[in-house]
mmCIF file of C-alpha atoms in Angstrom:
data_model
loop_
_atom_site.group_PDB
_atom_site.id
_atom_site.type_symbol
_atom_site.label_atom_id
_atom_site.label_comp_id
_atom_site.label_asym_id
_atom_site.label_seq_id
_atom_site.Cartn_x
_atom_site.Cartn_y
_atom_site.Cartn_z
ATOM 1 C CA MET A 60 104.455 52.463 216.932
ATOM 2 C CA ASN A 61 106.173 50.193 219.419
ATOM 3 C CA ARG A 62 103.553 47.717 220.873
ATOM 4 C CA GLN A 63 106.061 45.585 222.480
ATOM 5 C CA GLU A 64 104.836 44.636 226.053
ATOM 6 C CA ARG A 65 106.528 46.482 228.900
ATOM 7 C CA VAL A 66 108.529 44.588 231.351
ATOM 8 C CA VAL A 67 107.923 45.918 234.730
ATOM 9 C CA HIS A 68 110.841 45.769 237.305
ATOM 10 C CA PRO A 69 110.145 44.024 240.677
ATOM 11 C CA ILE A 70 110.911 47.296 242.530
ATOM 12 C CA GLU A 71 108.310 49.129 240.503
ATOM 13 C CA GLU A 72 105.790 46.340 241.232
ATOM 14 C CA GLU A 73 106.387 46.512 244.966
ATOM 15 C CA SER A 74 106.157 50.275 244.781
ATOM 16 C CA PHE A 75 102.623 50.087 243.297
ATOM 17 C CA ARG A 76 101.676 47.398 245.822
ATOM 18 C CA ARG A 77 102.489 49.725 248.575
ATOM 19 C CA LEU A 78 100.805 52.714 246.992
ATOM 20 C CA ARG A 79 97.531 50.692 246.719
ATOM 21 C CA ALA A 80 97.908 49.618 250.261
ATOM 22 C CA ARG A 81 98.145 53.347 251.320
ATOM 23 C CA VAL A 82 95.378 54.614 249.048
ATOM 24 C CA ASP A 83 92.319 52.986 247.344
ATOM 25 C CA THR A 84 92.315 53.851 243.589
ATOM 26 C CA SER A 85 90.017 50.920 242.557
ATOM 27 C CA HIS A 86 87.071 53.239 242.042
ATOM 28 C CA LEU A 87 88.853 55.095 239.307
ATOM 29 C CA ALA A 88 88.243 54.332 235.649
ATOM 30 C CA PRO A 89 91.183 52.585 233.816
ATOM 31 C CA LEU A 90 93.022 55.350 232.286
ATOM 32 C CA THR A 91 92.246 57.849 234.996
ATOM 33 C CA ARG A 92 93.699 55.222 237.500
ATOM 34 C CA ALA A 93 96.702 54.788 235.315
ATOM 35 C CA VAL A 94 97.524 58.437 235.205
ATOM 36 C CA VAL A 95 96.774 59.150 238.922
ATOM 37 C CA GLU A 96 98.745 56.263 240.161
ATOM 38 C CA ARG A 97 101.800 57.026 238.073
ATOM 39 C CA VAL A 98 101.700 60.604 239.093
ATOM 40 C CA VAL A 99 101.425 59.519 242.775
ATOM 41 C CA HIS A 100 104.314 56.943 242.304
ATOM 42 C CA SER A 101 106.550 59.572 240.692
ATOM 43 C CA ALA A 102 106.301 62.032 243.679
ATOM 44 C CA ALA A 103 105.618 59.531 246.370
ATOM 45 C CA ASP A 104 102.695 61.839 247.322
ATOM 46 C CA VAL A 105 99.175 60.160 247.781
ATOM 47 C CA ALA A 106 97.677 63.588 247.949
ATOM 48 C CA TYR A 107 97.734 63.615 244.264
ATOM 49 C CA VAL A 108 94.836 61.221 244.229
ATOM 50 C CA THR A 109 92.482 64.135 244.988
ATOM 51 C CA ASP A 110 94.578 66.802 243.369
ATOM 52 C CA VAL A 111 94.791 65.615 239.826
ATOM 53 C CA VAL A 112 91.934 66.557 237.507
ATOM 54 C CA CYS A 113 91.221 64.501 234.442
ATOM 55 C CA ASP A 114 88.445 62.943 232.471
ATOM 56 C CA GLU A 115 88.289 59.270 231.215
ATOM 57 C CA ALA A 116 86.683 60.028 227.861
ATOM 58 C CA THR A 117 89.343 62.672 227.345
ATOM 59 C CA LEU A 118 92.156 60.332 228.170
ATOM 60 C CA ALA A 119 90.702 57.642 225.979
ATOM 61 C CA THR A 120 90.715 59.899 223.093
ATOM 62 C CA ALA A 121 94.290 61.262 223.784
ATOM 63 C CA HIS A 122 95.400 57.619 224.451
ATOM 64 C CA GLY A 123 94.353 56.677 221.002
ATOM 65 C CA ALA A 124 95.942 59.756 219.359
ATOM 66 C CA LEU A 125 99.176 59.130 221.217
ATOM 67 C CA HIS A 126 99.379 55.541 219.973
ATOM 68 C CA GLU A 127 98.573 56.379 216.462
ATOM 69 C CA GLY A 128 101.495 58.797 216.390
ATOM 70 C CA ALA A 129 100.504 62.217 217.512
ATOM 71 C CA PRO A 130 103.540 64.234 218.290
ATOM 72 C CA VAL A 131 104.555 64.947 221.859
ATOM 73 C CA VAL A 132 105.859 68.354 223.015
ATOM 74 C CA ALA A 133 107.601 69.139 226.228
ATOM 75 C CA ASP A 134 108.063 72.447 227.733
ATOM 76 C CA VAL A 135 111.668 71.682 229.112
ATOM 77 C CA GLU A 136 114.339 69.116 228.667
ATOM 78 C CA MET A 137 113.620 67.499 232.099
ATOM 79 C CA VAL A 138 110.154 66.626 230.977
ATOM 80 C CA ALA A 139 111.338 65.387 227.537
ATOM 81 C CA ALA A 140 113.882 63.174 229.392
ATOM 82 C CA GLY A 141 111.365 61.604 231.625
ATOM 83 C CA ILE A 142 109.211 60.520 228.786
ATOM 84 C CA THR A 143 110.072 56.954 227.610
ATOM 85 C CA ARG A 144 109.329 55.172 224.513
ATOM 86 C CA ARG A 145 108.819 58.400 222.545
ATOM 87 C CA THR A 146 110.956 61.384 221.522
ATOM 88 C CA ALA A 147 109.431 64.615 222.593
ATOM 89 C CA VAL A 148 109.857 67.969 220.740
ATOM 90 C CA CYS A 149 111.406 70.619 223.059
ATOM 91 C CA ARG A 150 112.515 73.966 221.627
ATOM 92 C CA LEU A 151 113.716 75.657 224.762
ATOM 93 C CA LYS A 152 117.375 75.646 223.662
ATOM 94 C CA GLU A 153 116.524 77.762 220.574
ATOM 95 C CA ALA A 154 114.072 80.107 222.395
ATOM 96 C CA VAL A 155 114.853 83.560 223.448
ATOM 97 C CA PRO A 156 113.026 85.950 225.799
ATOM 98 C CA GLY A 157 111.707 89.213 224.663
ATOM 99 C CA PRO A 158 109.431 92.022 225.882
ATOM 100 C CA GLY A 159 106.490 90.346 227.577
ATOM 101 C CA LEU A 160 107.642 86.997 226.448
ATOM 102 C CA THR A 161 109.549 84.384 228.557
ATOM 103 C CA ARG A 162 111.914 81.958 227.196
ATOM 104 C CA SER A 163 109.565 79.211 227.969
ATOM 105 C CA ALA A 164 106.615 80.972 226.192
ATOM 106 C CA HIS A 165 108.701 81.515 223.064
ATOM 107 C CA ALA A 166 109.770 77.812 223.021
ATOM 108 C CA VAL A 167 105.908 76.960 222.928
ATOM 109 C CA ARG A 168 105.546 79.210 219.809
ATOM 110 C CA LEU A 169 108.537 77.483 218.206
ATOM 111 C CA ALA A 170 107.263 73.986 219.023
ATOM 112 C CA TYR A 171 103.776 74.805 217.686
ATOM 113 C CA GLU A 172 105.304 76.148 214.450
ATOM 114 C CA GLN A 173 106.956 72.690 214.103
ATOM 115 C CA VAL A 174 104.255 70.275 214.977
ATOM 116 C CA GLY A 175 100.967 72.094 214.197
ATOM 117 C CA PRO A 176 97.513 71.111 215.568
ATOM 118 C CA GLY A 177 96.736 67.668 217.109
ATOM 119 C CA ALA A 178 99.885 67.279 219.340
ATOM 120 C CA ILE A 179 100.108 66.107 222.903
ATOM 121 C CA TRP A 180 101.647 69.041 225.025
ATOM 122 C CA VAL A 181 103.372 68.069 228.297
ATOM 123 C CA ILE A 182 104.155 71.102 230.486
ATOM 124 C CA GLY A 183 105.580 70.487 233.879
ATOM 125 C CA CYS A 184 107.722 73.393 234.696
ATOM 126 C CA ALA A 185 106.827 76.904 233.524
ATOM 127 C CA PRO A 186 103.400 78.423 233.903
ATOM 128 C CA THR A 187 104.168 80.897 231.251
ATOM 129 C CA ALA A 188 104.473 78.038 228.820
ATOM 130 C CA LEU A 189 101.093 76.846 229.621
ATOM 131 C CA GLU A 190 99.684 80.418 229.440
ATOM 132 C CA GLU A 191 101.131 80.970 226.008
ATOM 133 C CA LEU A 192 99.772 77.619 224.682
ATOM 134 C CA LEU A 193 96.395 78.813 225.644
ATOM 135 C CA LEU A 194 96.732 81.905 223.602
ATOM 136 C CA LEU A 195 97.459 79.774 220.480
ATOM 137 C CA ASP A 196 94.946 78.035 218.338
ATOM 138 C CA ALA A 197 96.828 74.849 218.867
ATOM 139 C CA ALA A 198 93.812 72.368 218.752
ATOM 140 C CA PRO A 199 95.864 69.929 220.961
ATOM 141 C CA ALA A 200 94.934 66.316 221.411
ATOM 142 C CA LEU A 201 95.685 66.649 225.072
ATOM 143 C CA VAL A 202 97.425 69.172 227.401
ATOM 144 C CA ILE A 203 99.201 67.717 230.367
ATOM 145 C CA GLY A 204 99.386 70.883 232.419
ATOM 146 C CA LEU A 205 101.311 70.283 235.641
ATOM 147 C CA PRO A 206 103.561 73.251 236.101
ATOM 148 C CA VAL A 207 104.878 73.822 239.581
ATOM 149 C CA GLY A 208 105.461 76.992 241.665
ATOM 150 C CA PHE A 209 103.939 79.605 243.902
ATOM 151 C CA VAL A 210 103.620 82.194 241.048
ATOM 152 C CA GLY A 211 101.217 81.573 238.253
ATOM 153 C CA ALA A 212 100.995 77.753 238.528
ATOM 154 C CA VAL A 213 97.657 77.515 240.202
ATOM 155 C CA GLU A 214 96.218 80.241 238.059
ATOM 156 C CA SER A 215 97.492 78.855 234.662
ATOM 157 C CA LYS A 216 96.086 75.288 235.588
ATOM 158 C CA ALA A 217 92.703 76.662 236.463
ATOM 159 C CA ALA A 218 92.779 78.617 233.116
ATOM 160 C CA LEU A 219 93.466 75.325 231.328
ATOM 161 C CA ARG A 220 90.497 73.821 232.872
ATOM 162 C CA GLY A 221 88.371 76.775 232.008
ATOM 163 C CA SER A 222 89.639 76.689 228.396
ATOM 164 C CA GLY A 223 87.716 73.528 227.458
ATOM 165 C CA LEU A 224 90.756 71.987 226.020
ATOM 166 C CA PRO A 225 91.322 68.336 226.611
ATOM 167 C CA SER A 226 93.537 68.156 229.758
ATOM 168 C CA VAL A 227 95.144 66.668 232.687
ATOM 169 C CA SER A 228 95.953 69.205 235.384
ATOM 170 C CA ASN A 229 95.967 69.533 239.176
ATOM 171 C CA ILE A 230 94.380 72.072 241.604
ATOM 172 C CA SER A 231 97.522 72.887 243.883
ATOM 173 C CA GLU A 232 100.774 74.504 243.477
ATOM 174 C CA LYS A 233 102.475 71.097 243.209
ATOM 175 C CA GLY A 234 103.475 69.583 239.976
ATOM 176 C CA GLY A 235 106.960 69.501 238.066
ATOM 177 C CA SER A 236 108.699 67.684 235.386
ATOM 178 C CA ALA A 237 108.689 64.229 237.010
ATOM 179 C CA VAL A 238 104.874 64.319 237.445
ATOM 180 C CA ALA A 239 104.080 65.627 234.063
ATOM 181 C CA ALA A 240 106.190 63.063 232.386
ATOM 182 C CA ALA A 241 104.689 60.394 234.576
ATOM 183 C CA ALA A 242 101.256 61.277 233.321
ATOM 184 C CA LEU A 243 102.333 60.991 229.737
ATOM 185 C CA ASN A 244 104.072 57.815 230.390
ATOM 186 C CA ALA A 245 100.951 56.342 231.976
ATOM 187 C CA LEU A 246 99.153 56.665 228.634
ATOM 188 C CA LEU A 247 102.248 55.163 226.798
ATOM 189 C CA TYR A 248 102.287 52.233 229.096
ATOM 190 C CA HIS A 249 98.654 51.503 229.093
ATOM 191 C CA PRO A 250 97.603 48.775 226.609
ATOM 192 C CA TYR A 251 96.207 50.083 223.365
ATOM 193 C CA ASP A 252 93.971 48.009 220.887
ATOM 194 C CA PRO A 253 94.064 49.894 217.454
ATOM 195 C CA PRO A 254 90.635 50.278 215.978
ATOM 196 C CA HIS A 255 91.400 48.122 212.990
ATOM 197 C CA HIS A 256 92.404 45.259 215.319
ATOM 198 C CA GLN A 257 89.218 45.693 217.256
ATOM 199 C CA LEU A 258 87.244 45.671 214.061
ATOM 200 C CA ALA A 259 88.972 42.359 213.028
ATOM 201 C CA LYS A 260 88.072 40.828 216.393
ATOM 202 C CA GLU A 261 84.496 41.861 215.920
ATOM 203 C CA ASN A 262 84.322 40.546 212.405
ATOM 204 C CA ALA A 263 86.143 37.129 213.268
#
């Protein structure tokens, strides 16, 4: 995987400075803070600080899986386009709706057939995509479930949290492609020390 240090543009640096001047995130654990801040930054909405639901231990496991090569799946092309440094699988173009099955739900089925268990799923548009994923025995490394909308979004995200799957979600109707991609990018950008590097340090 690409371990090259990311160069942060001065505009982004200033954006995060202003964000932290508006709301205190210093109490959050490192990965949680990274995810929450990047979601806030992507939407210019500080209310996400109390709206996002995630767990540091879950994020740490997913962070390792991501940097060790776990496949990434996006529900729509806009989510895939927002993810940097990695190519995300998105099967929406090939998907077709059917009785009781939306196009987004069918795309999830197609993607799971392609990637199998252990993937990181990034859902930022369709609640039905998240609902379909919960019906599969997908054994994901992480589900970033941040679909947006007044119909089904809150319920699908509550079902995700209730499923026990490792997840990032939010409580309200808010969400969308930009915030879902931002949550994944936070994990991509956060420094990663591979286990074999850590062992080498300890044994040095």
